[in-house]
Amino acid sequence: MILTDLKDKLAFNRYYDEPAVAQVARIQKIKQQFGADLLIVAHHYQKDEVMQFADARGDSLKLAQIAAANQQAKTIVFCGVHFMAETADILTSDQQQVILPDPMAGCSMADMANSFQLTQAWSLLTSQFDDDILPITYVNSTAAIKSFVGDHGGVVVTSSNAKKIVSWALQRAKRLLFLPDQHLGRNTALALGLTPANIGLWQARANRLQATNPAALRVILWDGYCSVHQQFKVAQIAALRAQYPEIKVIVHPECAHEVVAAADEVGSTAAIIDYVQQAPRGARIAIGTDNNLVGRLIKQYPEKQLMFLNPFSCSCILMNRIDLPHLAWALDQLASGQPGNVITVNPEIASGAKKALDRMLSLS
Ligand code: 13P
Ligand code: SF4
């Protein structure tokens, strides 16, 4: 069963009428009953009501590594977004199943590149640049995009290994097509010493390359972005620095380059957590990433002066679709022998995508 039909949705609504304590108790009981056959993993952006049940938590890279390494769990319940669950399905064996508690938990950035657009872009770019171009996709992409990339000799990156892998790729190809996040691509290329003249922008809806001097291009960025990280601005950093001259600012690399340049540090969700953990008592730090993670860090380290870079920013509504009622529903379905929202990637697509993911894992 996939929880997208109206009839199923209406039946599901009773989970919102049930007291949370009853769902907590049932989830604990089902977890105990399944033991090592069931693994619940959660991304750092998940809410505390879900996080409390996670056997493992991580950034996208760690969660992919966990899926690839785990052979014991027959079921992995993935508390994150759709591309993460797809990645886990591709990296696990056919004897294991991956469940996403709410299939509507997508990623708006991943949806900014589809195979039709990529095929068109590829045909135009390879004819313009004589085939010497390698595709690289951020893990925040559909399995179909990963498959295209894998079948064309390319590789997946995450926010924590992008610098290493893009540097590797630049030694192998004259040009890279980096999709779908223009900001991670630009931040990575500039951190590796490329100049703005080496970076072009592929305008996917117009099917057009924007570049001042195409001959100088090393990295062509797809024009996707994350709507959550678009909410961080240089003016917010400047205002905090004026108020607290000693403040340190750390942001996720999905933020625009001018924001990253104005910050003190940039890193994946795991790197942000490490930075906060290692900061001395009393350190004042503003954090530019999803609110659920920042809020949890603020609660976890009351002895440090942690704050939201943008206190009015919206959390990722897609990550937030996974909540206690959806997790309880997913485990109830599993316990009843009728698992719902099982994410199964078409084997042909999975085979291409696995090539790109395996390259990433071996380079990480
Ligand atoms: P991380 O891999 O850094 O956890 O990022 C995932 C993501 O979707 C951030 O928006
Ligand atoms: Fe996608 Fe942005 Fe949400 Fe991350 S925060 S899952 S990139 S929409």
mmCIF file of C-alpha atoms and ligand atoms in Angstrom:
data_model
loop_
_atom_site.group_PDB
_atom_site.id
_atom_site.type_symbol
_atom_site.label_atom_id
_atom_site.label_comp_id
_atom_site.label_asym_id
_atom_site.label_seq_id
_atom_site.Cartn_x
_atom_site.Cartn_y
_atom_site.Cartn_z
ATOM 1 C CA MET A 1 0.000 0.000 0.000
ATOM 2 C CA ILE A 2 1.246 3.482 -0.846
ATOM 3 C CA LEU A 3 -0.215 6.223 1.296
ATOM 4 C CA THR A 4 -1.201 8.542 -1.541
ATOM 5 C CA ASP A 5 -4.817 7.490 -2.287
ATOM 6 C CA LEU A 6 -7.496 9.751 -0.819
ATOM 7 C CA LYS A 7 -9.265 6.734 0.734
ATOM 8 C CA ASP A 8 -6.065 5.614 2.487
ATOM 9 C CA LYS A 9 -5.297 9.189 3.517
ATOM 10 C CA LEU A 10 -8.719 9.508 5.146
ATOM 11 C CA ALA A 11 -8.233 6.218 6.984
ATOM 12 C CA PHE A 12 -4.793 7.445 8.033
ATOM 13 C CA ASN A 13 -6.297 10.570 9.626
ATOM 14 C CA ARG A 14 -7.299 8.564 12.681
ATOM 15 C CA TYR A 15 -3.570 8.516 13.581
ATOM 16 C CA TYR A 16 -3.836 12.255 14.214
ATOM 17 C CA ASP A 17 -6.662 11.631 16.703
ATOM 18 C CA GLU A 18 -4.728 9.062 18.703
ATOM 19 C CA PRO A 19 -2.743 10.224 21.767
ATOM 20 C CA ALA A 20 1.026 10.415 21.141
ATOM 21 C CA VAL A 21 1.786 8.257 24.210
ATOM 22 C CA ALA A 22 -0.103 5.346 22.662
ATOM 23 C CA GLN A 23 1.910 5.653 19.436
ATOM 24 C CA VAL A 24 5.199 5.932 21.318
ATOM 25 C CA ALA A 25 4.418 2.763 23.290
ATOM 26 C CA ARG A 26 3.402 0.855 20.147
ATOM 27 C CA ILE A 27 6.489 1.899 18.193
ATOM 28 C CA GLN A 28 8.713 0.777 21.079
ATOM 29 C CA LYS A 29 6.911 -2.560 21.260
ATOM 30 C CA ILE A 30 7.177 -3.213 17.512
ATOM 31 C CA LYS A 31 10.852 -2.242 17.533
ATOM 32 C CA GLN A 32 11.490 -4.738 20.304
ATOM 33 C CA GLN A 33 9.502 -7.437 18.542
ATOM 34 C CA PHE A 34 11.497 -7.062 15.289
ATOM 35 C CA GLY A 35 14.906 -6.649 16.963
ATOM 36 C CA ALA A 36 17.828 -6.528 14.501
ATOM 37 C CA ASP A 37 15.474 -7.286 11.580
ATOM 38 C CA LEU A 38 14.339 -3.662 11.749
ATOM 39 C CA LEU A 39 16.581 -0.619 11.488
ATOM 40 C CA ILE A 40 15.228 2.906 11.847
ATOM 41 C CA VAL A 41 17.532 5.581 10.451
ATOM 42 C CA ALA A 42 16.957 9.328 10.524
ATOM 43 C CA HIS A 43 18.450 12.393 8.872
ATOM 44 C CA HIS A 44 19.596 15.234 11.154
ATOM 45 C CA TYR A 45 16.664 17.406 10.014
ATOM 46 C CA GLN A 46 14.060 15.059 11.479
ATOM 47 C CA LYS A 47 11.878 16.203 14.378
ATOM 48 C CA ASP A 48 12.613 15.027 17.924
ATOM 49 C CA GLU A 49 9.337 13.048 18.012
ATOM 50 C CA VAL A 50 10.813 10.855 15.247
ATOM 51 C CA MET A 51 14.483 11.120 16.186
ATOM 52 C CA GLN A 52 13.853 9.424 19.551
ATOM 53 C CA PHE A 53 13.360 6.096 17.730
ATOM 54 C CA ALA A 54 16.380 6.299 15.421
ATOM 55 C CA ASP A 55 18.908 3.461 15.726
ATOM 56 C CA ALA A 56 21.273 5.629 13.664
ATOM 57 C CA ARG A 57 21.226 9.230 12.546
ATOM 58 C CA GLY A 58 23.430 11.044 10.074
ATOM 59 C CA ASP A 59 23.982 13.326 7.120
ATOM 60 C CA SER A 60 23.299 12.009 3.612
ATOM 61 C CA LEU A 61 26.723 10.399 3.280
ATOM 62 C CA LYS A 62 26.592 8.577 6.584
ATOM 63 C CA LEU A 63 23.063 7.331 5.912
ATOM 64 C CA ALA A 64 24.131 6.001 2.488
ATOM 65 C CA GLN A 65 27.151 4.303 4.091
ATOM 66 C CA ILE A 66 24.936 2.724 6.765
ATOM 67 C CA ALA A 67 22.556 1.360 4.106
ATOM 68 C CA ALA A 68 25.441 -0.043 2.062
ATOM 69 C CA ALA A 69 27.033 -1.725 5.103
ATOM 70 C CA ASN A 70 23.923 -3.179 6.757
ATOM 71 C CA GLN A 71 23.107 -6.701 5.669
ATOM 72 C CA GLN A 72 21.264 -7.753 8.796
ATOM 73 C CA ALA A 73 18.103 -5.652 8.807
ATOM 74 C CA LYS A 74 15.317 -7.040 6.637
ATOM 75 C CA THR A 75 13.533 -3.687 6.854
ATOM 76 C CA ILE A 76 15.003 -0.203 6.968
ATOM 77 C CA VAL A 77 12.528 2.507 7.927
ATOM 78 C CA PHE A 78 13.995 5.674 6.486
ATOM 79 C CA CYS A 79 13.064 8.883 8.274
ATOM 80 C CA GLY A 80 14.237 11.404 5.718
ATOM 81 C CA VAL A 81 13.229 12.309 2.176
ATOM 82 C CA HIS A 82 12.464 10.296 -0.939
ATOM 83 C CA PHE A 83 15.893 10.470 -2.641
ATOM 84 C CA MET A 84 17.516 9.181 0.571
ATOM 85 C CA ALA A 85 15.145 6.196 0.719
ATOM 86 C CA GLU A 86 15.761 5.494 -2.984
ATOM 87 C CA THR A 87 19.514 5.601 -2.366
ATOM 88 C CA ALA A 88 19.124 3.145 0.520
ATOM 89 C CA ASP A 89 17.045 0.805 -1.668
ATOM 90 C CA ILE A 90 19.702 0.894 -4.408
ATOM 91 C CA LEU A 91 22.508 0.162 -1.941
ATOM 92 C CA THR A 92 20.771 -2.678 -0.063
ATOM 93 C CA SER A 93 20.173 -6.226 -1.247
ATOM 94 C CA ASP A 94 16.979 -7.564 -2.843
ATOM 95 C CA GLN A 95 16.209 -9.337 0.420
ATOM 96 C CA GLN A 96 15.929 -6.009 2.257
ATOM 97 C CA GLN A 97 13.091 -3.501 1.990
ATOM 98 C CA VAL A 98 13.164 0.249 2.568
ATOM 99 C CA ILE A 99 10.117 2.069 3.903
ATOM 100 C CA LEU A 100 9.566 5.826 3.750
ATOM 101 C CA PRO A 101 6.816 6.605 6.317
ATOM 102 C CA ASP A 102 5.306 9.293 4.056
ATOM 103 C CA PRO A 103 5.919 9.048 0.290
ATOM 104 C CA MET A 104 5.080 12.759 -0.035
ATOM 105 C CA ALA A 105 8.367 13.560 1.723
ATOM 106 C CA GLY A 106 10.231 14.574 -1.427
ATOM 107 C CA CYS A 107 12.923 17.210 -1.964
ATOM 108 C CA SER A 108 12.042 20.296 -4.023
ATOM 109 C CA MET A 109 15.641 20.635 -5.150
ATOM 110 C CA ALA A 110 15.807 17.026 -6.398
ATOM 111 C CA ASP A 111 12.642 17.721 -8.408
ATOM 112 C CA MET A 112 14.386 20.575 -10.248
ATOM 113 C CA ALA A 113 16.131 18.143 -12.616
ATOM 114 C CA ASN A 114 14.363 15.398 -14.549
ATOM 115 C CA SER A 115 15.701 12.877 -17.074
ATOM 116 C CA PHE A 116 14.015 14.540 -20.043
ATOM 117 C CA GLN A 117 15.691 17.871 -19.267
ATOM 118 C CA LEU A 118 19.018 16.176 -18.578
ATOM 119 C CA THR A 119 18.970 14.251 -21.862
ATOM 120 C CA GLN A 120 18.327 17.490 -23.766
ATOM 121 C CA ALA A 121 21.012 19.381 -21.860
ATOM 122 C CA TRP A 122 23.490 16.561 -22.381
ATOM 123 C CA SER A 123 22.934 16.433 -26.100
ATOM 124 C CA LEU A 124 23.463 20.193 -26.489
ATOM 125 C CA LEU A 125 26.449 20.387 -24.150
ATOM 126 C CA THR A 126 28.287 17.352 -25.530
ATOM 127 C CA SER A 127 27.895 18.631 -29.073
ATOM 128 C CA GLN A 128 29.188 22.061 -28.024
ATOM 129 C CA PHE A 129 32.115 20.697 -25.987
ATOM 130 C CA ASP A 130 33.180 17.638 -27.995
ATOM 131 C CA ASP A 131 32.094 15.034 -25.434
ATOM 132 C CA ASP A 132 34.814 15.974 -22.931
ATOM 133 C CA ILE A 133 32.362 16.452 -20.107
ATOM 134 C CA LEU A 134 31.597 14.393 -17.004
ATOM 135 C CA PRO A 135 28.259 14.500 -15.152
ATOM 136 C CA ILE A 136 28.251 14.822 -11.370
ATOM 137 C CA THR A 137 25.069 14.742 -9.363
ATOM 138 C CA TYR A 138 24.431 15.849 -5.822
ATOM 139 C CA VAL A 139 22.813 12.987 -3.882
ATOM 140 C CA ASN A 140 19.723 15.237 -3.666
ATOM 141 C CA SER A 141 18.509 13.979 -7.045
ATOM 142 C CA THR A 142 16.127 11.301 -8.314
ATOM 143 C CA ALA A 143 17.337 7.754 -8.942
ATOM 144 C CA ALA A 144 16.761 8.371 -12.679
ATOM 145 C CA ILE A 145 19.231 11.282 -12.652
ATOM 146 C CA LYS A 146 21.774 9.194 -10.721
ATOM 147 C CA SER A 147 21.284 6.438 -13.272
ATOM 148 C CA PHE A 148 22.034 8.746 -16.205
ATOM 149 C CA VAL A 149 25.118 10.012 -14.393
ATOM 150 C CA GLY A 150 26.317 6.477 -13.561
ATOM 151 C CA ASP A 151 25.806 5.315 -17.144
ATOM 152 C CA HIS A 152 27.892 8.247 -18.406
ATOM 153 C CA GLY A 153 30.897 7.541 -16.186
ATOM 154 C CA GLY A 154 29.906 10.098 -13.553
ATOM 155 C CA VAL A 155 29.584 10.069 -9.800
ATOM 156 C CA VAL A 156 27.339 11.147 -6.923
ATOM 157 C CA VAL A 157 28.528 13.632 -4.289
ATOM 158 C CA THR A 158 27.136 14.757 -0.945
ATOM 159 C CA SER A 159 27.776 17.977 0.926
ATOM 160 C CA SER A 160 30.534 16.269 2.927
ATOM 161 C CA ASN A 161 32.585 14.791 0.069
ATOM 162 C CA ALA A 162 31.874 17.245 -2.786
ATOM 163 C CA LYS A 163 35.259 18.972 -2.554
ATOM 164 C CA LYS A 164 37.234 15.736 -2.687
ATOM 165 C CA ILE A 165 35.181 14.185 -5.499
ATOM 166 C CA VAL A 166 34.881 17.316 -7.658
ATOM 167 C CA SER A 167 38.662 17.743 -7.367
ATOM 168 C CA TRP A 168 39.071 14.104 -8.507
ATOM 169 C CA ALA A 169 36.658 14.674 -11.399
ATOM 170 C CA LEU A 170 38.363 17.886 -12.562
ATOM 171 C CA GLN A 171 41.551 15.871 -13.099
ATOM 172 C CA ARG A 172 39.660 13.450 -15.342
ATOM 173 C CA ALA A 173 37.568 15.686 -17.545
ATOM 174 C CA LYS A 174 37.965 19.080 -19.088
ATOM 175 C CA ARG A 175 34.453 20.027 -18.008
ATOM 176 C CA LEU A 176 31.885 18.899 -15.445
ATOM 177 C CA LEU A 177 28.119 19.197 -15.506
ATOM 178 C CA PHE A 178 27.103 19.539 -11.843
ATOM 179 C CA LEU A 179 23.451 19.082 -10.917
ATOM 180 C CA PRO A 180 20.988 19.940 -9.501
ATOM 181 C CA ASP A 181 22.256 22.347 -6.790
ATOM 182 C CA GLN A 182 23.994 25.353 -8.304
ATOM 183 C CA HIS A 183 25.056 26.591 -4.863
ATOM 184 C CA LEU A 184 26.861 23.459 -3.695
ATOM 185 C CA GLY A 185 28.446 23.292 -7.165
ATOM 186 C CA ARG A 186 29.572 26.928 -7.152
ATOM 187 C CA ASN A 187 30.793 26.851 -3.539
ATOM 188 C CA THR A 188 32.791 23.701 -4.258
ATOM 189 C CA ALA A 189 34.286 24.947 -7.529
ATOM 190 C CA LEU A 190 35.357 28.277 -5.979
ATOM 191 C CA ALA A 191 36.794 26.507 -2.902
ATOM 192 C CA LEU A 192 38.917 24.435 -5.291
ATOM 193 C CA GLY A 193 40.421 27.599 -6.806
ATOM 194 C CA LEU A 194 38.311 27.942 -9.947
ATOM 195 C CA THR A 195 37.240 31.478 -10.855
ATOM 196 C CA PRO A 196 33.750 32.763 -11.758
ATOM 197 C CA ALA A 197 34.873 32.740 -15.420
ATOM 198 C CA ASN A 198 35.359 28.959 -15.161
ATOM 199 C CA ILE A 199 31.761 28.467 -14.014
ATOM 200 C CA GLY A 200 28.686 28.517 -16.263
ATOM 201 C CA LEU A 201 24.994 28.137 -15.521
ATOM 202 C CA TRP A 202 22.687 25.735 -17.344
ATOM 203 C CA GLN A 203 19.197 27.261 -17.385
ATOM 204 C CA ALA A 204 17.151 24.081 -17.411
ATOM 205 C CA ARG A 205 13.751 25.540 -18.248
ATOM 206 C CA ALA A 206 15.153 27.676 -21.080
ATOM 207 C CA ASN A 207 17.490 24.879 -22.205
ATOM 208 C CA ARG A 208 20.295 27.403 -22.511
ATOM 209 C CA LEU A 209 23.860 27.837 -21.284
ATOM 210 C CA GLN A 210 24.753 31.098 -19.618
ATOM 211 C CA ALA A 211 28.498 31.798 -19.825
ATOM 212 C CA THR A 212 30.600 34.835 -20.668
ATOM 213 C CA ASN A 213 33.381 32.793 -22.262
ATOM 214 C CA PRO A 214 32.340 29.164 -22.967
ATOM 215 C CA ALA A 215 35.935 28.181 -23.807
ATOM 216 C CA ALA A 216 37.006 28.964 -20.205
ATOM 217 C CA LEU A 217 34.341 26.777 -18.585
ATOM 218 C CA ARG A 218 35.352 23.961 -16.248
ATOM 219 C CA VAL A 219 32.103 23.509 -14.339
ATOM 220 C CA ILE A 220 28.577 23.948 -15.704
ATOM 221 C CA LEU A 221 26.003 24.258 -12.931
ATOM 222 C CA TRP A 222 22.380 23.193 -13.212
ATOM 223 C CA ASP A 223 20.214 26.073 -11.969
ATOM 224 C CA GLY A 224 18.557 24.213 -9.054
ATOM 225 C CA TYR A 225 18.543 25.367 -5.449
ATOM 226 C CA CYS A 226 17.153 24.584 -2.008
ATOM 227 C CA SER A 227 14.280 26.819 -0.931
ATOM 228 C CA VAL A 228 15.172 26.329 2.750
ATOM 229 C CA HIS A 229 18.776 27.500 2.336
ATOM 230 C CA GLN A 230 17.728 30.410 0.060
ATOM 231 C CA GLN A 231 16.367 32.012 3.234
ATOM 232 C CA PHE A 232 19.834 32.853 4.559
ATOM 233 C CA LYS A 233 21.199 36.256 3.559
ATOM 234 C CA VAL A 234 24.382 38.267 3.964
ATOM 235 C CA ALA A 235 22.387 41.051 5.707
ATOM 236 C CA GLN A 236 21.454 38.609 8.519
ATOM 237 C CA ILE A 237 25.132 37.813 9.077
ATOM 238 C CA ALA A 238 26.062 41.524 9.010
ATOM 239 C CA ALA A 239 23.327 42.366 11.558
ATOM 240 C CA LEU A 240 24.515 39.638 13.948
ATOM 241 C CA ARG A 241 28.161 40.681 13.597
ATOM 242 C CA ALA A 242 27.202 44.297 14.410
ATOM 243 C CA GLN A 243 25.409 43.130 17.563
ATOM 244 C CA TYR A 244 27.918 40.443 18.632
ATOM 245 C CA PRO A 245 31.396 41.167 17.229
ATOM 246 C CA GLU A 246 32.742 37.860 18.588
ATOM 247 C CA ILE A 247 30.084 35.718 16.851
ATOM 248 C CA LYS A 248 31.003 32.819 14.569
ATOM 249 C CA VAL A 249 28.701 31.894 11.713
ATOM 250 C CA ILE A 250 28.450 28.437 10.169
ATOM 251 C CA VAL A 251 26.235 27.639 7.177
ATOM 252 C CA HIS A 252 25.381 24.676 4.959
ATOM 253 C CA PRO A 253 26.943 24.682 1.438
ATOM 254 C CA GLU A 254 23.455 24.797 -0.128
ATOM 255 C CA CYS A 255 23.512 28.522 0.805
ATOM 256 C CA ALA A 256 24.353 31.068 -1.914
ATOM 257 C CA HIS A 257 28.051 31.806 -2.370
ATOM 258 C CA GLU A 258 27.875 35.343 -0.981
ATOM 259 C CA VAL A 259 26.419 33.901 2.256
ATOM 260 C CA VAL A 260 29.115 31.231 2.452
ATOM 261 C CA ALA A 261 31.776 33.905 1.808
ATOM 262 C CA ALA A 262 30.388 36.076 4.631
ATOM 263 C CA ALA A 263 30.270 33.125 7.085
ATOM 264 C CA ASP A 264 33.222 31.790 9.091
ATOM 265 C CA GLU A 265 32.628 28.131 8.300
ATOM 266 C CA VAL A 266 30.694 26.003 5.847
ATOM 267 C CA GLY A 267 29.834 22.334 6.163
ATOM 268 C CA SER A 268 27.384 19.462 5.897
ATOM 269 C CA THR A 269 24.895 18.841 8.690
ATOM 270 C CA ALA A 270 27.411 16.428 10.274
ATOM 271 C CA ALA A 271 30.183 19.051 10.021
ATOM 272 C CA ILE A 272 27.900 21.663 11.628
ATOM 273 C CA ILE A 273 27.192 19.293 14.532
ATOM 274 C CA ASP A 274 30.949 18.587 14.975
ATOM 275 C CA TYR A 275 31.768 22.297 14.893
ATOM 276 C CA VAL A 276 29.216 23.083 17.603
ATOM 277 C CA GLN A 277 30.334 20.100 19.695
ATOM 278 C CA GLN A 278 33.957 21.226 19.597
ATOM 279 C CA ALA A 279 33.266 24.912 20.279
ATOM 280 C CA PRO A 280 34.275 26.082 23.774
ATOM 281 C CA ARG A 281 31.750 26.774 26.529
ATOM 282 C CA GLY A 282 30.132 30.187 26.034
ATOM 283 C CA ALA A 283 30.952 30.324 22.301
ATOM 284 C CA ARG A 284 28.425 32.394 20.382
ATOM 285 C CA ILE A 285 27.523 30.707 17.095
ATOM 286 C CA ALA A 286 24.810 31.463 14.517
ATOM 287 C CA ILE A 287 23.803 28.494 12.382
ATOM 288 C CA GLY A 288 22.370 28.674 8.865
ATOM 289 C CA THR A 289 20.553 25.431 8.152
ATOM 290 C CA ASP A 290 17.215 23.713 8.827
ATOM 291 C CA ASN A 291 15.454 24.781 12.051
ATOM 292 C CA ASN A 292 14.869 21.293 13.428
ATOM 293 C CA LEU A 293 18.613 20.671 13.600
ATOM 294 C CA VAL A 294 19.466 24.153 14.913
ATOM 295 C CA GLY A 295 16.691 23.970 17.533
ATOM 296 C CA ARG A 296 17.961 20.579 18.717
ATOM 297 C CA LEU A 297 21.549 21.890 19.011
ATOM 298 C CA ILE A 298 20.334 24.932 20.993
ATOM 299 C CA LYS A 299 18.578 22.595 23.467
ATOM 300 C CA GLN A 300 21.485 20.160 23.577
ATOM 301 C CA TYR A 301 24.182 22.777 24.375
ATOM 302 C CA PRO A 302 22.657 25.304 26.810
ATOM 303 C CA GLU A 303 26.196 26.256 27.941
ATOM 304 C CA LYS A 304 26.927 27.659 24.442
ATOM 305 C CA GLN A 305 25.268 30.738 22.930
ATOM 306 C CA LEU A 306 23.806 29.096 19.855
ATOM 307 C CA MET A 307 21.288 30.876 17.658
ATOM 308 C CA PHE A 308 19.372 30.655 14.381
ATOM 309 C CA LEU A 309 21.026 32.687 11.619
ATOM 310 C CA ASN A 310 17.488 33.473 10.440
ATOM 311 C CA PRO A 311 14.987 32.984 13.298
ATOM 312 C CA PHE A 312 12.096 33.477 10.848
ATOM 313 C CA SER A 313 13.170 30.879 8.301
ATOM 314 C CA CYS A 314 10.829 27.980 7.501
ATOM 315 C CA SER A 315 11.941 24.476 8.213
ATOM 316 C CA CYS A 316 12.075 21.930 5.383
ATOM 317 C CA ILE A 317 8.368 21.103 4.983
ATOM 318 C CA LEU A 318 9.261 17.913 3.139
ATOM 319 C CA MET A 319 11.503 16.506 5.879
ATOM 320 C CA ASN A 320 8.762 17.502 8.317
ATOM 321 C CA ARG A 321 6.205 15.264 6.621
ATOM 322 C CA ILE A 322 7.701 12.405 8.587
ATOM 323 C CA ASP A 323 6.102 12.694 12.003
ATOM 324 C CA LEU A 324 5.090 10.433 14.875
ATOM 325 C CA PRO A 325 1.711 9.435 13.296
ATOM 326 C CA HIS A 326 3.383 8.459 9.988
ATOM 327 C CA LEU A 327 6.080 6.481 11.782
ATOM 328 C CA ALA A 328 3.454 4.723 13.921
ATOM 329 C CA TRP A 329 1.421 3.923 10.792
ATOM 330 C CA ALA A 330 4.498 2.542 8.994
ATOM 331 C CA LEU A 331 5.380 0.268 11.918
ATOM 332 C CA ASP A 332 1.760 -0.861 12.390
ATOM 333 C CA GLN A 333 1.635 -1.842 8.716
ATOM 334 C CA LEU A 334 4.912 -3.700 9.050
ATOM 335 C CA ALA A 335 3.740 -5.540 12.167
ATOM 336 C CA SER A 336 0.492 -6.508 10.432
ATOM 337 C CA GLY A 337 2.477 -8.156 7.631
ATOM 338 C CA GLN A 338 1.378 -5.559 5.056
ATOM 339 C CA PRO A 339 4.273 -3.099 4.868
ATOM 340 C CA GLY A 340 3.267 0.203 3.274
ATOM 341 C CA ASN A 341 5.221 2.868 1.381
ATOM 342 C CA VAL A 342 7.959 0.444 0.357
ATOM 343 C CA ILE A 343 10.348 2.317 -1.917
ATOM 344 C CA THR A 344 11.405 0.179 -4.853
ATOM 345 C CA VAL A 345 13.608 1.605 -7.573
ATOM 346 C CA ASN A 346 13.144 0.084 -11.033
ATOM 347 C CA PRO A 347 16.053 -2.424 -11.463
ATOM 348 C CA GLU A 348 17.278 -0.865 -14.723
ATOM 349 C CA ILE A 349 17.443 2.591 -13.156
ATOM 350 C CA ALA A 350 18.934 1.162 -9.969
ATOM 351 C CA SER A 351 21.778 -0.500 -11.871
ATOM 352 C CA GLY A 352 22.985 2.783 -13.451
ATOM 353 C CA ALA A 353 22.473 4.709 -10.216
ATOM 354 C CA LYS A 354 24.447 2.108 -8.257
ATOM 355 C CA LYS A 355 27.486 2.669 -10.477
ATOM 356 C CA ALA A 356 27.470 6.389 -9.587
ATOM 357 C CA LEU A 357 26.826 5.675 -5.892
ATOM 358 C CA ASP A 358 29.514 2.976 -5.671
ATOM 359 C CA ARG A 359 32.047 5.373 -7.237
ATOM 360 C CA MET A 360 31.113 7.913 -4.570
ATOM 361 C CA LEU A 361 31.449 5.396 -1.735
ATOM 362 C CA SER A 362 34.850 4.230 -2.906
ATOM 363 C CA LEU A 363 36.075 7.852 -3.230
ATOM 364 C CA SER A 364 34.696 8.964 0.179
HETATM 365 P P1 13P B 1 23.516 16.798 4.461
HETATM 366 O O1 13P B 1 24.014 15.700 3.584
HETATM 367 O O2 13P B 1 24.560 17.830 4.788
HETATM 368 O O3 13P B 1 22.893 16.237 5.692
HETATM 369 O O4 13P B 1 22.408 17.614 3.670
HETATM 370 C C1 13P B 1 21.232 17.051 3.201
HETATM 371 C C2 13P B 1 20.257 18.075 2.828
HETATM 372 O O5 13P B 1 19.263 17.785 2.192
HETATM 373 C C3 13P B 1 20.472 19.434 3.242
HETATM 374 O O6 13P B 1 19.425 20.237 2.807
HETATM 375 FE FE1 SF4 B 2 15.712 19.184 -0.167
HETATM 376 FE FE2 SF4 B 2 16.293 21.592 0.843
HETATM 377 FE FE3 SF4 B 2 14.675 19.942 2.189
HETATM 378 FE FE4 SF4 B 2 17.320 19.414 1.979
HETATM 379 S S1 SF4 B 2 16.368 21.129 3.052
HETATM 380 S S2 SF4 B 2 15.640 17.967 1.709
HETATM 381 S S3 SF4 B 2 17.726 20.167 -0.106
HETATM 382 S S4 SF4 B 2 14.293 20.873 0.157
#
